[in-house]
Amino acid sequence: EFEKSAQLRDKLRSPTAGVREVALAHAEAHGKCAAALAEVVARLLDDDSPAVQFQAVSTFRAIGAGASDAVPVLLGLRARDDASPMLIARSTLLLPVVGDAAKVAVPVLKADLEKPQLRKDALEALLSLAPDDSEVVGALVEAVFSGDYGLSQVGHRFVKRCSVSTLNRLAKEAMLLAKSQSAEERLAAIQVIPVLIEASVEGLVPTILDGISRLGTREVFSAVRAASML
């Protein structure tokens, strides 16, 4: 614990918002050396001052790695009956910052996949905390082709780090959806094809390109042209 830790801890609990905000900035500047303050910083996500809340997010990202004592605080904040959507989102998305110690939150986050208003942020956190969990992988595959922009972006990030077998699975699904009667499903396939090509390993790209060439639709070929510019 660095020399000024006790002083900063006191200032983080100051009744004056400006003092708390400055103390947060100082803690952030110390980075991992200020990890012992992460639990106190997490509590400031619910500060009365929006400026303090905002700085608390930035500070926690800088010091929160390995801060297992902050996990109950984050889970408690997001579980409160009066928690705002912003507080829930911030508490959820900061869990992966902690790392492995936050894996205790996986069951709670998986339950949130059934709640439309929480699904995107829960899936974002699970992508970091439990990327190999079969239930999580299923939800991520579904997100890849989602018509919801936020979910699809989480899905696209998943594509860039998933296994070869999952890439092949997604490529086949994209080929099928590109021939769908549903304009929404065709659009989802078109949007993911460049992401698939970018993430592809040797041997997969020819499979994707062969499938696209047999589809012969103008929209899909435009996606391939876009992918060639990546």
Short mmCIF file of C-alpha atoms in Angstrom, two decimals:
data_model
loop_
_atom_site.label_atom_id
_atom_site.label_comp_id
_atom_site.label_asym_id
_atom_site.label_seq_id
_atom_site.Cartn_x
_atom_site.Cartn_y
_atom_site.Cartn_z
CA GLU A 1 0.00 0.00 0.00
CA PHE A 2 1.54 3.28 -1.09
CA GLU A 3 2.47 6.00 1.37
CA LYS A 4 -0.51 8.32 0.89
CA SER A 5 -3.17 5.60 0.86
CA ALA A 6 -4.59 6.46 4.28
CA GLN A 7 -4.79 10.15 3.42
CA LEU A 8 -6.56 9.46 0.14
CA ARG A 9 -8.97 7.08 1.85
CA ASP A 10 -9.99 9.85 4.22
CA LYS A 11 -10.41 12.31 1.36
CA LEU A 12 -12.51 9.82 -0.61
CA ARG A 13 -14.90 9.90 2.36
CA SER A 14 -14.89 13.69 2.61
CA PRO A 15 -18.31 15.42 2.84
CA THR A 16 -17.14 17.78 0.09
CA ALA A 17 -17.72 16.51 -3.46
CA GLY A 18 -14.79 18.44 -4.91
CA VAL A 19 -12.41 16.86 -2.42
CA ARG A 20 -13.71 13.38 -3.26
CA GLU A 21 -13.32 14.04 -6.97
CA VAL A 22 -9.72 15.25 -6.63
CA ALA A 23 -8.88 12.31 -4.37
CA LEU A 24 -10.23 9.94 -7.02
CA ALA A 25 -8.04 11.55 -9.66
CA HIS A 26 -5.00 11.18 -7.40
CA ALA A 27 -5.82 7.52 -6.75
CA GLU A 28 -6.14 6.93 -10.48
CA ALA A 29 -2.71 8.45 -11.05
CA HIS A 30 -1.21 5.87 -8.69
CA GLY A 31 -2.69 3.03 -10.77
CA LYS A 32 -2.30 -0.47 -9.35
CA CYS A 33 -0.47 0.90 -6.33
CA ALA A 34 -3.83 2.26 -5.16
CA ALA A 35 -5.61 -1.11 -5.46
CA ALA A 36 -6.35 -1.10 -1.71
CA LEU A 37 -8.71 1.83 -2.33
CA ALA A 38 -10.81 0.04 -4.97
CA GLU A 39 -13.55 -0.97 -2.54
CA VAL A 40 -14.00 2.64 -1.39
CA VAL A 41 -13.90 3.86 -4.98
CA ALA A 42 -16.60 1.36 -5.98
CA ARG A 43 -18.92 2.84 -3.37
CA LEU A 44 -18.55 6.25 -5.02
CA LEU A 45 -20.28 4.97 -8.14
CA ASP A 46 -23.43 5.91 -6.24
CA ASP A 47 -22.15 9.30 -5.06
CA ASP A 48 -24.55 12.25 -4.90
CA SER A 49 -22.29 14.11 -7.35
CA PRO A 50 -22.44 13.02 -11.02
CA ALA A 51 -18.87 14.32 -11.45
CA VAL A 52 -17.66 12.07 -8.62
CA GLN A 53 -19.54 9.12 -10.10
CA PHE A 54 -17.92 9.67 -13.48
CA GLN A 55 -14.43 9.96 -12.00
CA ALA A 56 -15.05 6.86 -9.88
CA VAL A 57 -15.59 4.82 -13.04
CA SER A 58 -12.30 6.00 -14.54
CA THR A 59 -10.42 5.48 -11.28
CA PHE A 60 -11.77 1.99 -10.75
CA ARG A 61 -10.67 0.98 -14.24
CA ALA A 62 -7.15 2.10 -13.32
CA ILE A 63 -6.88 0.49 -9.88
CA GLY A 64 -9.49 -2.27 -9.70
CA ALA A 65 -7.56 -5.28 -11.04
CA GLY A 66 -7.60 -8.06 -8.47
CA ALA A 67 -9.72 -6.06 -6.00
CA SER A 68 -11.83 -8.97 -4.73
CA ASP A 69 -13.21 -6.86 -1.86
CA ALA A 70 -14.87 -4.57 -4.42
CA VAL A 71 -16.91 -7.38 -6.00
CA PRO A 72 -19.57 -7.54 -3.23
CA VAL A 73 -19.87 -3.76 -3.43
CA LEU A 74 -20.43 -3.82 -7.20
CA LEU A 75 -22.95 -6.65 -6.92
CA GLY A 76 -24.71 -4.90 -4.06
CA LEU A 77 -25.02 -1.65 -6.00
CA ARG A 78 -26.54 -3.28 -9.07
CA ALA A 79 -28.96 -5.34 -6.96
CA ARG A 80 -30.50 -2.40 -5.13
CA ASP A 81 -34.19 -1.83 -5.73
CA ASP A 82 -33.59 1.87 -6.35
CA ALA A 83 -30.52 1.40 -8.56
CA SER A 84 -30.65 3.55 -11.69
CA PRO A 85 -29.98 2.00 -15.13
CA MET A 86 -26.68 3.92 -15.20
CA LEU A 87 -25.58 2.55 -11.82
CA ILE A 88 -26.47 -1.00 -12.86
CA ALA A 89 -24.59 -0.63 -16.15
CA ARG A 90 -21.48 0.85 -14.54
CA SER A 91 -21.40 -1.75 -11.75
CA THR A 92 -21.83 -4.55 -14.26
CA LEU A 93 -19.20 -3.37 -16.72
CA LEU A 94 -16.61 -2.80 -13.99
CA LEU A 95 -16.78 -6.41 -12.78
CA PRO A 96 -14.41 -7.66 -15.52
CA VAL A 97 -11.87 -5.05 -14.43
CA VAL A 98 -11.40 -7.07 -11.23
CA GLY A 99 -10.58 -10.22 -13.17
CA ASP A 100 -10.90 -13.81 -11.93
CA ALA A 101 -12.08 -12.75 -8.49
CA ALA A 102 -15.26 -11.43 -10.13
CA LYS A 103 -16.20 -14.83 -11.56
CA VAL A 104 -18.44 -15.31 -8.53
CA ALA A 105 -20.75 -12.88 -10.34
CA VAL A 106 -21.19 -15.19 -13.35
CA PRO A 107 -24.43 -16.87 -12.11
CA VAL A 108 -26.02 -13.46 -11.47
CA LEU A 109 -24.94 -12.17 -14.88
CA LYS A 110 -26.23 -15.30 -16.62
CA ALA A 111 -29.61 -14.77 -14.96
CA ASP A 112 -29.61 -11.22 -16.36
CA LEU A 113 -29.44 -12.61 -19.90
CA GLU A 114 -33.17 -13.25 -19.55
CA LYS A 115 -33.85 -9.57 -18.85
CA PRO A 116 -33.90 -7.49 -22.06
CA GLN A 117 -32.87 -4.26 -20.31
CA LEU A 118 -29.82 -5.93 -18.72
CA ARG A 119 -28.87 -8.44 -21.40
CA LYS A 120 -26.35 -6.36 -23.36
CA ASP A 121 -24.21 -5.26 -20.40
CA ALA A 122 -24.42 -8.69 -18.75
CA LEU A 123 -23.26 -10.32 -21.97
CA GLU A 124 -20.43 -7.80 -22.29
CA ALA A 125 -19.22 -8.70 -18.80
CA LEU A 126 -19.62 -12.43 -19.42
CA LEU A 127 -17.55 -12.18 -22.59
CA SER A 128 -14.62 -11.36 -20.32
CA LEU A 129 -15.49 -13.44 -17.26
CA ALA A 130 -16.87 -16.66 -18.77
CA PRO A 131 -16.16 -16.76 -22.53
CA ASP A 132 -16.03 -20.59 -22.61
CA ASP A 133 -19.25 -21.24 -20.69
CA SER A 134 -21.62 -23.08 -23.04
CA GLU A 135 -24.64 -20.98 -22.05
CA VAL A 136 -22.67 -17.78 -22.53
CA VAL A 137 -21.32 -18.94 -25.90
CA GLY A 138 -24.88 -19.69 -27.02
CA ALA A 139 -26.01 -16.21 -26.05
CA LEU A 140 -23.00 -14.66 -27.78
CA VAL A 141 -23.66 -16.58 -31.00
CA GLU A 142 -27.25 -15.35 -30.88
CA ALA A 143 -25.99 -11.80 -30.32
CA VAL A 144 -23.78 -11.97 -33.43
CA PHE A 145 -26.88 -11.94 -35.62
CA SER A 146 -29.06 -9.78 -33.39
CA GLY A 147 -31.03 -6.92 -34.86
CA ASP A 148 -30.18 -4.92 -31.73
CA TYR A 149 -27.12 -2.80 -32.46
CA GLY A 150 -25.66 -2.99 -28.95
CA LEU A 151 -26.00 -6.77 -28.76
CA SER A 152 -24.59 -7.27 -32.24
CA GLN A 153 -21.52 -5.22 -31.35
CA VAL A 154 -20.88 -7.47 -28.33
CA GLY A 155 -21.34 -10.43 -30.68
CA HIS A 156 -18.84 -9.00 -33.16
CA ARG A 157 -16.26 -8.61 -30.40
CA PHE A 158 -16.87 -12.25 -29.54
CA VAL A 159 -16.21 -13.25 -33.17
CA LYS A 160 -12.75 -11.72 -32.99
CA ARG A 161 -11.72 -13.98 -30.12
CA CYS A 162 -13.74 -17.18 -30.54
CA SER A 163 -12.44 -20.63 -31.49
CA VAL A 164 -12.00 -21.96 -35.03
CA SER A 165 -14.92 -24.35 -34.59
CA THR A 166 -17.18 -21.50 -33.49
CA LEU A 167 -16.01 -19.36 -36.42
CA ASN A 168 -17.01 -22.16 -38.78
CA ARG A 169 -20.36 -22.45 -37.04
CA LEU A 170 -20.93 -18.71 -37.42
CA ALA A 171 -19.85 -18.76 -41.07
CA LYS A 172 -22.40 -21.47 -41.88
CA GLU A 173 -25.10 -19.58 -40.02
CA ALA A 174 -24.24 -16.40 -41.91
CA MET A 175 -24.55 -18.22 -45.23
CA LEU A 176 -28.00 -19.51 -44.28
CA LEU A 177 -29.24 -16.15 -43.03
CA ALA A 178 -27.98 -14.36 -46.13
CA LYS A 179 -30.54 -16.38 -48.11
CA SER A 180 -33.35 -15.73 -45.64
CA GLN A 181 -36.69 -14.27 -46.69
CA SER A 182 -36.35 -11.87 -43.76
CA ALA A 183 -34.67 -8.59 -44.67
CA GLU A 184 -33.57 -8.19 -41.02
CA GLU A 185 -31.85 -11.59 -41.02
CA ARG A 186 -30.17 -10.92 -44.37
CA LEU A 187 -28.88 -7.59 -43.06
CA ALA A 188 -27.51 -9.25 -39.90
CA ALA A 189 -25.64 -11.79 -42.05
CA ILE A 190 -24.26 -9.11 -44.35
CA GLN A 191 -22.98 -7.08 -41.41
CA VAL A 192 -21.19 -10.00 -39.77
CA ILE A 193 -19.45 -11.34 -42.90
CA PRO A 194 -16.67 -8.69 -42.88
CA VAL A 195 -16.15 -9.38 -39.16
CA LEU A 196 -15.87 -13.10 -39.87
CA ILE A 197 -13.37 -12.53 -42.64
CA GLU A 198 -11.28 -10.23 -40.45
CA ALA A 199 -11.23 -12.84 -37.66
CA SER A 200 -10.72 -15.82 -39.92
CA VAL A 201 -7.79 -18.15 -39.71
CA GLU A 202 -6.16 -19.78 -42.70
CA GLY A 203 -8.56 -22.19 -44.37
CA LEU A 204 -11.77 -20.52 -43.21
CA VAL A 205 -11.82 -17.51 -45.54
CA PRO A 206 -12.07 -19.65 -48.69
CA THR A 207 -15.06 -21.42 -47.10
CA ILE A 208 -16.79 -18.11 -46.47
CA LEU A 209 -15.96 -16.70 -49.90
CA ASP A 210 -17.15 -19.87 -51.64
CA GLY A 211 -20.44 -19.71 -49.80
CA ILE A 212 -20.90 -16.05 -50.67
CA SER A 213 -20.08 -16.58 -54.32
CA ARG A 214 -22.81 -19.20 -54.57
CA LEU A 215 -25.33 -16.80 -53.04
CA GLY A 216 -24.74 -14.25 -55.75
CA THR A 217 -26.61 -11.38 -54.08
CA ARG A 218 -25.47 -7.83 -54.68
CA GLU A 219 -25.69 -6.93 -50.99
CA VAL A 220 -23.48 -9.80 -49.87
CA PHE A 221 -20.85 -9.04 -52.49
CA SER A 222 -20.80 -5.44 -51.26
CA ALA A 223 -20.00 -6.81 -47.81
CA VAL A 224 -17.09 -8.76 -49.26
CA ARG A 225 -15.80 -5.62 -50.95
CA ALA A 226 -16.02 -3.83 -47.63
CA ALA A 227 -14.16 -6.68 -45.94
CA SER A 228 -11.36 -6.48 -48.50
CA MET A 229 -10.67 -2.94 -47.25
CA LEU A 230 -10.13 -4.02 -43.62
#
